[in-house]
Short mmCIF file of C-alpha atoms (C1' of nucleotides) in Angstrom, two decimals:
data_model
loop_
_atom_site.label_atom_id
_atom_site.label_comp_id
_atom_site.label_asym_id
_atom_site.label_seq_id
_atom_site.Cartn_x
_atom_site.Cartn_y
_atom_site.Cartn_z
CA MET A 1 40.64 43.25 55.10
CA TYR A 2 40.94 42.74 51.42
CA ILE A 3 42.57 44.75 48.75
CA LYS A 4 40.14 46.41 46.46
CA MET A 5 39.55 44.36 43.40
CA ALA A 6 39.92 47.39 41.21
CA THR A 7 43.55 47.69 42.08
CA LEU A 8 44.28 44.05 41.47
CA ALA A 9 42.31 43.91 38.32
CA ASN A 10 44.24 46.75 36.87
CA GLY A 11 41.22 48.96 36.86
CA GLN A 12 39.22 46.64 34.68
CA ALA A 13 36.99 45.35 37.40
CA ASP A 14 34.89 47.50 39.60
CA ASN A 15 32.58 46.48 42.36
CA ALA A 16 29.64 46.29 40.06
CA SER A 17 31.21 43.76 37.79
CA LEU A 18 32.41 41.73 40.72
CA SER A 19 28.98 41.40 42.18
CA THR A 20 27.62 40.10 38.93
CA SER A 21 26.08 36.79 39.63
CA GLY A 22 27.14 33.69 37.84
CA LEU A 23 23.91 31.92 38.56
CA GLY A 24 22.87 31.78 34.97
CA SER A 25 24.53 28.48 34.38
CA SER A 26 22.50 25.35 34.40
CA PRO A 27 23.80 22.09 35.78
CA GLY A 28 23.81 20.39 32.45
CA SER A 29 25.89 22.99 30.76
CA ALA A 30 28.11 23.87 33.65
CA GLY A 31 31.72 23.28 33.03
CA HIS A 32 32.60 23.75 29.46
CA MET A 33 30.10 26.46 28.70
CA ASN A 34 31.48 28.76 31.32
CA GLY A 35 35.07 27.81 31.03
CA LEU A 36 37.27 30.57 29.83
CA SER A 37 39.41 28.75 27.46
CA HIS A 38 42.20 29.72 25.14
CA SER A 39 42.01 33.41 25.73
CA PRO A 40 39.92 35.25 23.29
CA GLY A 41 41.61 37.89 21.27
CA ASN A 42 42.97 37.59 17.82
CA PRO A 43 41.12 34.62 16.38
CA SER A 44 43.97 33.87 14.08
CA THR A 45 46.23 33.26 17.03
CA ILE A 46 46.44 29.63 17.97
CA PRO A 47 46.52 29.54 21.76
CA MET A 48 49.67 27.97 23.04
CA LYS A 49 51.02 27.36 26.44
CA ASP A 50 54.47 26.57 27.68
CA HIS A 51 55.38 22.94 27.70
CA ASP A 52 56.10 23.28 31.40
CA ALA A 53 53.11 25.47 32.17
CA ILE A 54 51.71 25.09 35.66
CA LYS A 55 48.06 24.48 36.32
CA LEU A 56 47.11 26.52 39.35
CA PHE A 57 44.45 25.77 41.88
CA ILE A 58 42.59 28.88 42.99
CA GLY A 59 40.79 28.64 46.30
CA GLN A 60 38.63 30.85 48.47
CA ILE A 61 36.64 32.27 45.61
CA PRO A 62 33.26 33.77 46.45
CA ARG A 63 30.58 31.60 44.92
CA ASN A 64 29.03 34.46 43.05
CA LEU A 65 32.10 35.00 40.91
CA ASP A 66 32.38 33.14 37.66
CA GLU A 67 35.10 32.96 35.04
CA LYS A 68 34.42 36.32 33.54
CA ASP A 69 34.58 37.96 36.95
CA LEU A 70 37.84 36.27 37.80
CA LYS A 71 39.55 36.80 34.48
CA PRO A 72 40.53 40.45 35.06
CA LEU A 73 42.07 39.62 38.39
CA PHE A 74 44.39 37.03 36.92
CA GLU A 75 45.08 38.56 33.54
CA GLU A 76 47.24 41.07 35.26
CA PHE A 77 49.96 38.44 35.48
CA GLY A 78 49.88 37.15 31.98
CA LYS A 79 47.83 35.70 29.20
CA ILE A 80 45.37 33.11 30.39
CA TYR A 81 45.28 29.80 28.59
CA GLU A 82 42.40 28.30 30.54
CA LEU A 83 40.33 29.30 33.54
CA THR A 84 37.62 27.05 34.89
CA VAL A 85 35.51 27.47 37.96
CA LEU A 86 34.84 24.11 39.55
CA LYS A 87 31.22 23.14 39.78
CA ASP A 88 29.42 20.18 41.17
CA ARG A 89 28.85 17.76 38.37
CA PHE A 90 25.23 17.13 39.28
CA THR A 91 23.97 20.33 40.81
CA GLY A 92 26.17 22.79 39.00
CA MET A 93 26.93 24.37 42.32
CA HIS A 94 29.98 26.60 42.39
CA LYS A 95 32.58 24.90 44.54
CA GLY A 96 34.39 28.06 45.52
CA CYS A 97 37.54 27.20 43.63
CA ALA A 98 38.95 27.10 40.14
CA PHE A 99 41.75 25.93 37.92
CA LEU A 100 43.89 28.41 36.09
CA THR A 101 46.54 27.81 33.48
CA TYR A 102 48.56 30.63 32.01
CA CYS A 103 50.12 30.40 28.62
CA GLU A 104 53.44 31.04 30.25
CA ARG A 105 54.87 29.26 33.21
CA GLU A 106 56.34 32.51 34.46
CA SER A 107 52.88 34.07 34.70
CA ALA A 108 51.76 31.33 37.04
CA LEU A 109 54.74 31.87 39.30
CA LYS A 110 54.10 35.61 39.35
CA ALA A 111 50.42 35.17 40.12
CA GLN A 112 51.17 32.72 42.89
CA SER A 113 53.65 34.97 44.61
CA ALA A 114 51.51 38.06 44.19
CA LEU A 115 48.19 36.57 45.22
CA HIS A 116 48.54 33.44 47.31
CA GLU A 117 47.25 34.28 50.77
CA GLN A 118 47.86 37.94 49.97
CA LYS A 119 44.31 39.13 49.85
CA THR A 120 40.83 38.04 50.77
CA LEU A 121 38.03 38.22 48.27
CA PRO A 122 34.77 39.87 49.32
CA GLY A 123 32.73 37.73 51.66
CA MET A 124 35.48 35.21 52.32
CA ASN A 125 36.98 34.51 55.70
CA ARG A 126 40.27 33.21 54.44
CA PRO A 127 42.77 34.58 51.96
CA ILE A 128 42.76 33.51 48.36
CA GLN A 129 44.76 30.41 47.52
CA VAL A 130 46.88 30.34 44.39
CA LYS A 131 49.10 27.31 44.09
CA PRO A 132 49.85 24.43 41.79
CA ALA A 133 46.93 22.06 41.47
CA ASP A 134 47.15 18.65 43.05
CA SER A 135 47.40 17.17 39.59
CA GLU A 136 50.74 18.94 39.22
CA SER A 137 52.23 17.41 42.30
CA ARG A 138 54.42 14.41 42.56
CA GLY A 139 53.21 11.81 44.92
CA ASP A 140 52.21 11.89 48.53
CA ARG A 141 54.21 14.51 50.35
CA LYS A 142 51.86 16.04 52.84
CA LEU A 143 52.13 15.09 56.47
CA PHE A 144 49.70 15.24 59.29
CA VAL A 145 51.38 16.15 62.55
CA GLY A 146 49.52 15.34 65.72
CA MET A 147 50.10 15.67 69.43
CA LEU A 148 51.62 19.10 69.18
CA ASN A 149 51.60 21.49 72.03
CA LYS A 150 48.72 23.91 71.51
CA GLN A 151 51.14 26.76 72.08
CA GLN A 152 53.35 25.81 69.18
CA SER A 153 53.25 28.07 66.17
CA GLU A 154 53.82 27.47 62.47
CA ASP A 155 57.38 28.63 62.95
CA ASP A 156 57.93 26.17 65.75
CA VAL A 157 56.71 23.35 63.57
CA ARG A 158 58.80 24.53 60.66
CA ARG A 159 61.90 24.50 62.80
CA LEU A 160 61.14 20.97 63.79
CA PHE A 161 60.66 19.76 60.24
CA GLU A 162 62.98 21.86 58.11
CA ALA A 163 65.97 19.60 58.55
CA PHE A 164 64.32 16.91 56.43
CA GLY A 165 63.53 18.85 53.30
CA ASN A 166 62.01 21.85 51.69
CA ILE A 167 58.74 22.77 53.36
CA GLU A 168 56.20 24.15 50.92
CA GLU A 169 53.39 24.53 53.37
CA CYS A 170 53.05 24.48 57.10
CA THR A 171 49.68 25.02 58.71
CA ILE A 172 48.54 24.68 62.27
CA LEU A 173 44.93 23.59 62.44
CA ARG A 174 42.89 26.02 64.44
CA GLY A 175 39.36 26.19 65.67
CA PRO A 176 37.06 29.10 64.92
CA ASP A 177 38.44 30.89 67.95
CA GLY A 178 41.95 30.68 66.55
CA ASN A 179 43.14 28.21 69.15
CA SER A 180 45.41 25.49 67.95
CA LYS A 181 43.90 22.05 67.71
CA GLY A 182 47.28 20.60 68.49
CA CYS A 183 47.92 19.35 65.00
CA ALA A 184 49.27 20.60 61.72
CA PHE A 185 49.89 19.87 58.08
CA VAL A 186 53.40 19.99 56.70
CA LYS A 187 53.96 19.66 52.99
CA TYR A 188 57.35 18.90 51.56
CA SER A 189 58.54 19.20 47.99
CA SER A 190 58.88 15.47 47.66
CA HIS A 191 57.62 12.21 49.01
CA ALA A 192 61.13 11.22 50.06
CA GLU A 193 61.51 14.26 52.26
CA ALA A 194 58.18 13.59 53.89
CA GLN A 195 59.13 9.99 54.52
CA ALA A 196 62.42 11.08 56.06
CA ALA A 197 60.56 13.35 58.46
CA ILE A 198 58.26 10.53 59.48
CA ASN A 199 61.17 8.22 60.11
CA ALA A 200 62.97 10.77 62.22
CA LEU A 201 60.15 12.43 64.10
CA HIS A 202 57.21 10.11 64.56
CA GLY A 203 57.04 9.12 68.20
CA SER A 204 60.39 10.77 68.79
CA GLN A 205 59.30 13.07 71.57
CA THR A 206 56.36 14.13 73.65
CA MET A 207 55.43 17.78 73.66
CA PRO A 208 54.72 19.40 77.02
CA GLY A 209 51.04 19.04 77.70
CA ALA A 210 50.46 16.48 74.99
CA SER A 211 48.94 13.18 76.01
CA SER A 212 51.24 11.07 73.92
CA SER A 213 54.26 11.25 71.70
CA LEU A 214 54.43 13.23 68.49
CA VAL A 215 52.48 11.82 65.57
CA VAL A 216 53.95 12.28 62.12
CA LYS A 217 52.26 10.49 59.25
CA PHE A 218 51.00 11.06 55.75
CA ALA A 219 47.84 13.10 55.77
CA ASP A 220 44.58 11.43 54.89
CA THR A 221 43.74 10.96 51.28
CA ASP A 222 40.47 12.38 50.09
CA LYS A 223 38.91 8.97 50.24
CA GLU A 224 39.96 8.53 53.82
CA ARG A 225 38.62 11.94 54.67
CA THR A 226 35.29 11.15 53.10
CA MET A 227 35.12 7.96 55.06
CA ARG A 228 35.92 9.64 58.32
CA ARG A 229 33.24 12.21 57.77
CA MET A 230 30.66 9.63 56.93
CA GLN A 231 31.54 7.71 60.01
CA GLN A 232 31.35 10.82 62.12
CA MET A 233 27.98 11.51 60.65
CA ALA A 234 26.86 7.96 61.20
CA GLY A 235 28.05 8.21 64.76
CA GLN A 236 25.90 11.24 65.28
CA MET A 237 22.94 9.29 64.08
CA GLY A 238 23.71 6.42 66.38
CA MET A 239 24.14 4.02 63.51
CA PHE A 240 27.45 2.42 64.18
CA ASN A 241 28.21 3.61 67.61
CA PRO A 242 27.85 1.02 70.34
CA MET A 243 26.95 3.93 72.58
CA ALA A 244 23.68 3.91 70.73
CA ILE A 245 22.52 1.52 73.41
CA PRO A 246 21.22 4.27 75.67
CA PHE A 247 19.20 5.55 72.75
CA GLY A 248 17.50 2.23 72.47
CA ALA A 249 15.05 2.23 69.65
CA TYR A 250 16.26 5.45 68.20
CA GLY A 251 19.68 4.27 67.26
CA ALA A 252 18.51 0.98 65.91
CA TYR A 253 15.68 2.57 64.07
CA ALA A 254 17.87 5.16 62.45
CA GLN A 255 20.15 2.36 61.45
CA ALA A 256 17.32 0.46 59.91
CA LEU A 257 16.24 3.47 57.94
CA MET A 258 19.73 4.11 56.71
CA GLN A 259 20.14 0.56 55.61
CA GLN A 260 16.89 0.59 53.78
CA GLN A 261 17.89 3.76 52.08
CA ALA A 262 21.24 2.37 51.08
CA ALA A 263 19.74 -0.74 49.63
CA LEU A 264 16.98 0.99 47.82
CA MET A 265 19.08 3.76 46.45
CA ALA A 266 21.60 1.30 45.18
CA SER A 267 19.01 -0.76 43.39
CA VAL A 268 17.11 2.13 41.95
CA ALA A 269 20.20 3.94 40.85
CA GLN A 270 21.52 0.85 39.16
CA GLY A 271 18.29 0.52 37.35
CA GLY A 272 18.75 3.98 36.02
CA TYR A 273 15.51 5.31 37.36
CA LEU A 274 16.62 7.79 39.88
CA ASN A 275 17.91 11.28 39.75
CA PRO A 276 21.65 11.85 39.62
CA MET A 277 21.89 13.12 43.14
CA ALA A 278 20.43 9.93 44.47
CA ALA A 279 22.75 7.92 42.31
CA PHE A 280 25.64 9.81 43.75
CA ALA A 281 24.42 9.17 47.25
CA ALA A 282 24.06 5.52 46.47
CA ALA A 283 27.61 5.38 45.23
CA GLN A 284 28.78 6.91 48.47
CA MET A 285 26.84 4.42 50.50
CA GLN A 286 28.27 1.59 48.51
CA GLN A 287 31.73 2.88 49.09
CA MET A 288 30.95 3.02 52.74
CA ALA A 289 29.67 -0.52 52.78
CA ALA A 290 32.70 -1.75 50.88
CA LEU A 291 34.98 -0.18 53.42
CA ASN A 292 32.97 -1.68 56.21
CA MET A 293 33.85 -5.04 54.87
CA ASN A 294 37.48 -4.13 55.18
CA GLY A 295 36.96 -3.57 58.83
CA LEU A 296 37.28 0.18 58.81
CA ALA A 297 33.90 0.66 60.32
CA ALA A 298 31.95 -1.19 62.93
CA ALA A 299 29.80 -4.19 62.36
CA PRO A 300 26.20 -3.16 61.94
CA MET A 301 26.45 -2.02 58.32
CA THR A 302 28.09 -5.26 57.34
CA PRO A 303 25.78 -7.16 55.09
CA THR A 304 24.30 -9.94 57.10
CA SER A 305 23.86 -13.41 55.92
CA GLY A 306 20.90 -13.93 58.15
CA GLY A 307 22.17 -13.91 61.65
CA SER A 308 21.59 -12.20 64.91
CA THR A 309 21.29 -8.67 66.03
CA PRO A 310 24.72 -7.10 65.81
CA PRO A 311 26.51 -6.92 69.13
CA GLY A 312 26.18 -3.63 70.88
CA ILE A 313 22.92 -2.74 69.26
CA THR A 314 19.86 -3.09 71.33
CA ALA A 315 16.86 -4.32 69.49
CA PRO A 316 14.39 -1.51 69.16
CA ALA A 317 11.53 -1.08 71.52
CA VAL A 318 9.28 -0.39 68.60
CA PRO A 319 7.15 -3.39 67.68
CA SER A 320 9.17 -4.37 64.69
CA ILE A 321 12.07 -3.55 62.54
CA PRO A 322 10.93 -3.41 58.99
CA SER A 323 12.33 -6.22 56.99
CA PRO A 324 14.79 -5.16 54.38
CA ILE A 325 14.63 -5.21 50.68
CA GLY A 326 17.75 -7.11 49.92
CA VAL A 327 19.60 -5.98 46.88
CA ASN A 328 23.17 -5.60 45.76
CA GLY A 329 24.63 -7.31 48.72
CA PHE A 330 22.73 -5.30 51.24
CA THR A 331 20.38 -7.40 53.18
CA GLY A 332 19.81 -4.82 55.81
CA LEU A 333 18.90 -6.08 59.21
CA PRO A 334 18.49 -9.73 59.96
CA PRO A 335 15.12 -11.10 58.99
CA GLN A 336 14.38 -11.55 62.62
CA ALA A 337 15.33 -9.14 65.30
CA ASN A 338 14.76 -9.62 68.97
CA GLY A 339 13.08 -12.89 68.26
CA GLN A 340 10.18 -11.18 66.63
CA PRO A 341 8.92 -12.23 63.24
CA ALA A 342 10.11 -10.13 60.38
CA ALA A 343 7.74 -7.31 59.88
CA GLU A 344 6.26 -5.56 56.95
CA ALA A 345 8.52 -4.08 54.36
CA VAL A 346 9.46 -0.50 54.61
CA PHE A 347 10.50 1.34 51.60
CA ALA A 348 11.72 4.76 50.84
CA ASN A 349 10.59 5.98 47.53
CA GLY A 350 10.37 9.71 47.07
CA ILE A 351 13.49 11.59 46.39
CA HIS A 352 13.33 15.27 46.81
CA PRO A 353 16.38 17.43 46.45
CA TYR A 354 15.38 20.03 49.01
CA PRO A 355 13.52 18.28 51.78
CA ALA A 356 13.96 21.06 54.29
CA GLN A 357 11.99 23.46 52.22
CA SER A 358 8.32 23.45 52.78
CA PRO A 359 6.41 21.43 50.25
CA THR A 360 4.38 24.29 48.96
CA ALA A 361 2.14 25.14 46.07
CA ALA A 362 3.84 23.49 43.12
CA ASP A 363 4.34 20.46 45.33
CA PRO A 364 7.87 19.46 44.51
CA LEU A 365 7.18 16.17 46.19
CA GLN A 366 4.78 15.18 43.51
CA GLN A 367 7.22 16.41 40.94
CA ALA A 368 9.81 14.17 42.43
CA TYR A 369 7.53 11.20 42.08
CA ALA A 370 6.61 12.21 38.60
CA GLY A 371 10.27 12.46 37.78
CA VAL A 372 10.99 9.00 39.07
CA GLN A 373 8.21 7.46 37.08
CA GLN A 374 8.93 9.48 34.03
CA TYR A 375 12.30 7.82 33.74
CA ALA A 376 10.94 4.36 34.23
CA GLY A 377 12.65 3.27 31.07
CA PRO A 378 16.14 2.11 30.35
CA ALA A 379 17.45 5.30 28.84
CA TYR A 380 19.34 7.92 30.77
CA PRO A 381 18.72 11.55 30.16
CA ALA A 382 21.61 12.63 27.99
CA ALA A 383 22.81 15.20 30.44
CA TYR A 384 23.37 12.51 33.03
CA GLY A 385 25.76 10.43 31.04
CA GLN A 386 28.21 10.38 33.91
CA ILE A 387 26.00 8.01 35.78
CA SER A 388 26.54 5.29 33.32
CA GLN A 389 30.18 5.43 34.22
CA ALA A 390 29.41 4.83 37.83
CA PHE A 391 27.00 2.04 36.97
CA PRO A 392 28.20 0.65 33.67
CA GLN A 393 25.57 -2.01 33.19
CA PRO A 394 22.42 -1.20 35.07
CA PRO A 395 20.60 -4.42 35.70
CA PRO A 396 16.85 -4.29 35.23
CA MET A 397 15.91 -4.91 38.81
CA ILE A 398 13.32 -2.55 40.13
CA PRO A 399 10.93 -3.87 42.71
CA GLN A 400 7.53 -3.40 41.20
CA GLN A 401 5.59 -2.13 44.16
CA GLN A 402 8.12 0.36 45.38
CA ARG A 403 6.14 3.47 44.84
CA GLU A 404 4.46 5.72 47.28
CA GLY A 405 2.62 3.84 49.94
CA PRO A 406 -1.10 4.12 50.57
CA GLU A 407 -2.60 7.18 52.12
CA GLY A 408 -1.48 7.58 55.70
CA CYS A 409 1.70 5.59 55.17
CA ASN A 410 4.01 8.27 53.90
CA LEU A 411 6.15 10.43 56.05
CA PHE A 412 7.72 13.73 55.41
CA ILE A 413 10.80 14.43 57.46
CA TYR A 414 11.79 17.96 58.22
CA HIS A 415 14.93 19.42 59.67
CA LEU A 416 17.31 17.00 58.14
CA PRO A 417 20.76 18.55 58.25
CA GLN A 418 21.27 20.57 55.13
CA GLU A 419 24.84 21.46 55.83
CA PHE A 420 27.06 18.92 57.46
CA GLY A 421 30.08 20.96 56.67
CA ASP A 422 30.40 20.32 52.99
CA ALA A 423 28.46 19.76 49.86
CA GLU A 424 29.08 16.05 49.62
CA LEU A 425 27.58 15.35 52.97
CA MET A 426 24.68 17.52 52.09
CA GLN A 427 24.16 15.57 48.93
CA MET A 428 24.32 12.36 50.79
CA PHE A 429 21.60 13.45 53.12
CA LEU A 430 19.33 15.21 50.72
CA PRO A 431 17.72 12.03 49.43
CA PHE A 432 16.63 11.06 52.90
CA GLY A 433 13.54 13.13 52.66
CA PHE A 434 10.92 10.47 52.32
CA VAL A 435 10.04 7.27 53.94
CA SER A 436 6.99 5.25 53.13
CA PHE A 437 5.51 2.23 54.77
CA ASP A 438 2.98 -0.21 53.51
CA ASN A 439 0.64 0.29 56.42
CA PRO A 440 -0.38 3.12 58.68
CA ALA A 441 0.63 1.38 61.89
CA SER A 442 4.23 1.19 60.81
CA ALA A 443 4.18 4.80 59.74
CA GLN A 444 2.89 5.80 63.15
CA THR A 445 5.51 3.65 64.80
CA ALA A 446 8.22 5.41 62.85
CA ILE A 447 6.82 8.77 63.82
CA GLN A 448 6.80 7.77 67.46
CA ALA A 449 10.36 6.59 67.25
CA MET A 450 11.91 9.22 65.08
CA ASN A 451 10.07 12.46 65.63
CA GLY A 452 12.27 14.66 67.74
CA PHE A 453 15.33 12.52 67.11
CA GLN A 454 18.30 14.75 67.55
CA ILE A 455 20.98 15.04 64.93
CA GLY A 456 23.61 17.52 65.91
CA MET A 457 21.87 20.67 66.98
CA LYS A 458 18.60 19.88 65.27
CA ARG A 459 15.71 17.60 65.92
CA LEU A 460 13.93 15.73 63.19
CA LYS A 461 10.35 16.58 62.60
CA VAL A 462 8.55 13.52 61.34
CA GLN A 463 4.92 13.62 60.42
CA LEU A 464 2.58 12.13 57.93
CA LYS A 465 3.00 13.48 54.48
CA ARG A 466 -0.03 15.51 53.54
CA PRO A 467 -2.48 13.90 51.19
CA LYS A 468 -2.12 14.89 47.58
CA ASP A 469 -5.26 16.97 47.52
CA ALA A 470 -4.93 18.53 50.93
CA ASN A 471 -4.77 22.21 51.40
CA ARG A 472 -1.35 23.43 52.19
CA PRO A 473 -1.66 26.28 54.61
CA TYR A 474 2.02 26.89 55.18
"C1'" DT B 1 44.46 14.95 66.17
"C1'" DC B 2 42.97 15.37 59.29
"C1'" DT B 3 41.72 22.10 56.83
"C1'" DT B 4 38.67 25.55 52.57
"C1'" DA B 5 37.52 23.49 47.69
"C1'" DT B 6 41.48 19.65 43.39
"C1'" DT B 7 38.18 18.91 36.97
#
DNA sequence: TCTTATT
C-alpha cells in the first residue's frame, strides 16, 4: 500500500496531476529541458545551496512522473535547488529514478528519513528510495555476502557484520516469491569498515545448509555487472558456452551472427553513419571484446588471427559459415571452418529500433535504411554529439557494398527479446533486427538454422523480409 | 551467490 500522494504533497498534488504524462519530451531535449533547476520563485533571488548540500538519488519513481509531478512531493521538506529525472541519453526513456538537491543540507536529511522506503508510488512494487547519490559516497564500501543460510534475515546479517563498522544498508536478495537467494548486500559508512569485515568474515564459517564457507567481498562494480549480464545473455544464445555443442549448428551460427554484428556495428558506428543506439550497442560489444582479451570470457569471441575452430565449438552443420568482414580487430570466425572454404560474406545492414513490432504501413524498415544512407556523410547530427566522445576520430572506413542485399537475401527476425531485464540489454539487442546475405541460398540456410531458435522463453521467427513493394497484410 | 535505476 502507498500513502496517498495528496498527503505527502501537502495537498498540492492530486491524482490527476500525478497521472499527467511526461511523454512530451523528445530524446534530443531530454535532460536539461525538463530539469527543475534553481527553484523558480522570486527571480531576483540567486539560488544558493549549502556548501555541504547532499545530492540525493531518488529511486522507484513511476515512469510517467516527470519533474513537475515530483516537485510537490519533495518541496514539502525544503526548497529544491535541482531536481532531474534521469533519462536515457539516446532514447530519452525515463529511467525510473532522479537526482534531487535541496538548497539546504537539512532538507535532504529530512526528506531521506521521511520518505526512504516509507511509501510506494503508484504502480511500483518497491518503496521509494531516497538516499545520497553514489557520487556523494566515498569509495567502495558495499559488500556482497554469499553462502548465507536462506533462513537468515536482514537482522541476522546485521548482527554478523555490525562489529566492523556502521552499517548503512543491509539487504537480503530475494526472488519474486520472497525467498532468500542466500546472499546479501551490506553497505558500510567507509571502505575501511568494509575491508575489516572482509578480513574477519570471509571464509570464516559455513552456514548450516550452505555448500561452502561464507563469502564476503566487495560487490560488483557497474562494469562488472554489465559484463556478467552480457555473458549470461551470450550463454543463453549459446555463443560462449561450451555446452553449445549439443546445439550444433545453432550455437555456432548464432555466434557467427553475433560476431558479424559486432564487427559491422563497430565499423559503421566509427564511420559515423549509424544511429546512436547502434553506436551504443557497438560500444558495448567492444567493451565485451576487450574484456574477453583479459580472459574474463571464454575463447570464441577472441579475435582470431586466422586459426582453427575454437575448442568446444562444433562447426555448424550448415554448409558454410559466412566469412567475416574484418574490422577494428574483429576478424570474426576463422576464414576456414571445418575444413570448408570460406563462404560468401554475410552482412547485417538494417538497423531498426523496434524489430519486434510488425513492419507495417509506413515501413519503418525502409525508413531505417533511408536514415542510414541519409547520414552517409562525415557530419553527425548535432543532437548526437555524445557519439563523437565515444568515437573521437571516426575513420572513413565503410565497406561500399554493405547495403541491403538483393531481393530474397534479406531476413527479418521476429521475437527477439525486447526485455532482458533492463534497458541496456534491450538496447544491445534492438539492432539485431536485420541480417542480409549476398545470395538467396545463404539466406535460406540461415532461416533453416535459426528459425525457431530458442532464446529464453521465446523462439526466433526468421523469414525472408518482404519485398519493398509487397502488400503487407498484417 | 551480485538488486531497482546513479547524470
